[in-house]
GROMACS .gro file of C-alpha atoms in nm:
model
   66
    1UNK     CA    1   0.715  -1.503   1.080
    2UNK     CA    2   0.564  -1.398   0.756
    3UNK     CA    3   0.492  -1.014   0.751
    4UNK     CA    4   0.188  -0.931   0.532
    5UNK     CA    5   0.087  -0.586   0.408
    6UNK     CA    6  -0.268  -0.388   0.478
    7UNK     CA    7  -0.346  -0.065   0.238
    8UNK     CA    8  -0.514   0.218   0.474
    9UNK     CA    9  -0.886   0.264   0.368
   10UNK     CA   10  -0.805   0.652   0.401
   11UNK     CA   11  -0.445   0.761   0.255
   12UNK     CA   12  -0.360   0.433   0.059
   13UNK     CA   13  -0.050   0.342   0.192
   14UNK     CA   14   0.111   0.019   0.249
   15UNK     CA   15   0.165  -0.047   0.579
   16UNK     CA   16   0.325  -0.430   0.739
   17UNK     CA   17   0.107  -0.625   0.971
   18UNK     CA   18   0.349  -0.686   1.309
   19UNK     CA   19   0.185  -0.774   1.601
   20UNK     CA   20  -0.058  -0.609   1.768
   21UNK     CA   21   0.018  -0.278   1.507
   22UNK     CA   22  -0.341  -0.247   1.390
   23UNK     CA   23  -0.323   0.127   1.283
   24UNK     CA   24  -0.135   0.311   0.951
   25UNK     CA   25   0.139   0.443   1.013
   26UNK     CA   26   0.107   0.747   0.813
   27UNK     CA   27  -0.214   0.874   0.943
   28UNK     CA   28  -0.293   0.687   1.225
   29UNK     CA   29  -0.645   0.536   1.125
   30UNK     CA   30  -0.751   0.184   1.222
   31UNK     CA   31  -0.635  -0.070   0.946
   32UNK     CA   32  -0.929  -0.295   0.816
   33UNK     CA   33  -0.934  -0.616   0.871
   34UNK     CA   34  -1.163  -0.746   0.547
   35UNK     CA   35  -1.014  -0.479   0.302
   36UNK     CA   36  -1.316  -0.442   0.037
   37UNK     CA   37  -1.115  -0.419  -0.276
   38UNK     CA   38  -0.927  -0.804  -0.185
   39UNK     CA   39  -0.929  -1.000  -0.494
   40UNK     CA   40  -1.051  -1.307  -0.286
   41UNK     CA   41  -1.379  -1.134  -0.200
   42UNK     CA   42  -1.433  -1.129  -0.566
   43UNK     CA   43  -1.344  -1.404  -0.665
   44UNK     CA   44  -1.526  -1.639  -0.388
   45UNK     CA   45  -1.857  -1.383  -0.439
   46UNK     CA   46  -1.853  -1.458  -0.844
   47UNK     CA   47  -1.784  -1.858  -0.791
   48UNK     CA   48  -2.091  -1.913  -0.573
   49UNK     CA   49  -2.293  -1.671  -0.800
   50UNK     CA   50  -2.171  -1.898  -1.083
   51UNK     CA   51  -2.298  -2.237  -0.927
   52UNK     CA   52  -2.609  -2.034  -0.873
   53UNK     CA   53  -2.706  -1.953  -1.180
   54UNK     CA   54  -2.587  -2.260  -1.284
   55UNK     CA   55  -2.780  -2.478  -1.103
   56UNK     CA   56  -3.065  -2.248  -1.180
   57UNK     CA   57  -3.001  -2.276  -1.533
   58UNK     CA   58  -3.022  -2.686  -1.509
   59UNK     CA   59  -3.345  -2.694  -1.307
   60UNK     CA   60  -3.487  -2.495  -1.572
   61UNK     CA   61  -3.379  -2.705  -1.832
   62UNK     CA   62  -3.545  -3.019  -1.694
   63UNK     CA   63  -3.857  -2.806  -1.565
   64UNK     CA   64  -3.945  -2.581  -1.868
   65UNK     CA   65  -4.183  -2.784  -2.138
   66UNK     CA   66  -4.028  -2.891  -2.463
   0.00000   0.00000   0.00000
């Protein structure tokens, strides 16, 4: 089994995933399950805003008179 590691939202602690532990284990909150500062948020968020403004930027090249 890989064992994967969750920060607490509230004291910042590491804390390892096993089971059915869901909560820190230094102050008892509920662990997240989308933790907002993940690096893959980001990154997925910026590469659709990329094709976005990308496509944008093409359609505008074709549409805009010369």
């Amino acid at each position: 089994m890989s064992q994967t590691t969750k920060t607490c939202l509230y004291c910042q602690s590491e804390n390892t995933c096993e089971g059915e532990n869901k909560q820190c284990r230094h102050c008892g909150m509920e662990l997240p399950i989308k933790h907002p500062n993940d690096r893959n948020i980001k990154v997925r968020f910026f590469v659709k805003a990329f094709w976005l403004i990308a496509l944008f930027c093409l359609v505008m090249v074709f549409y805009l008179p010369r």
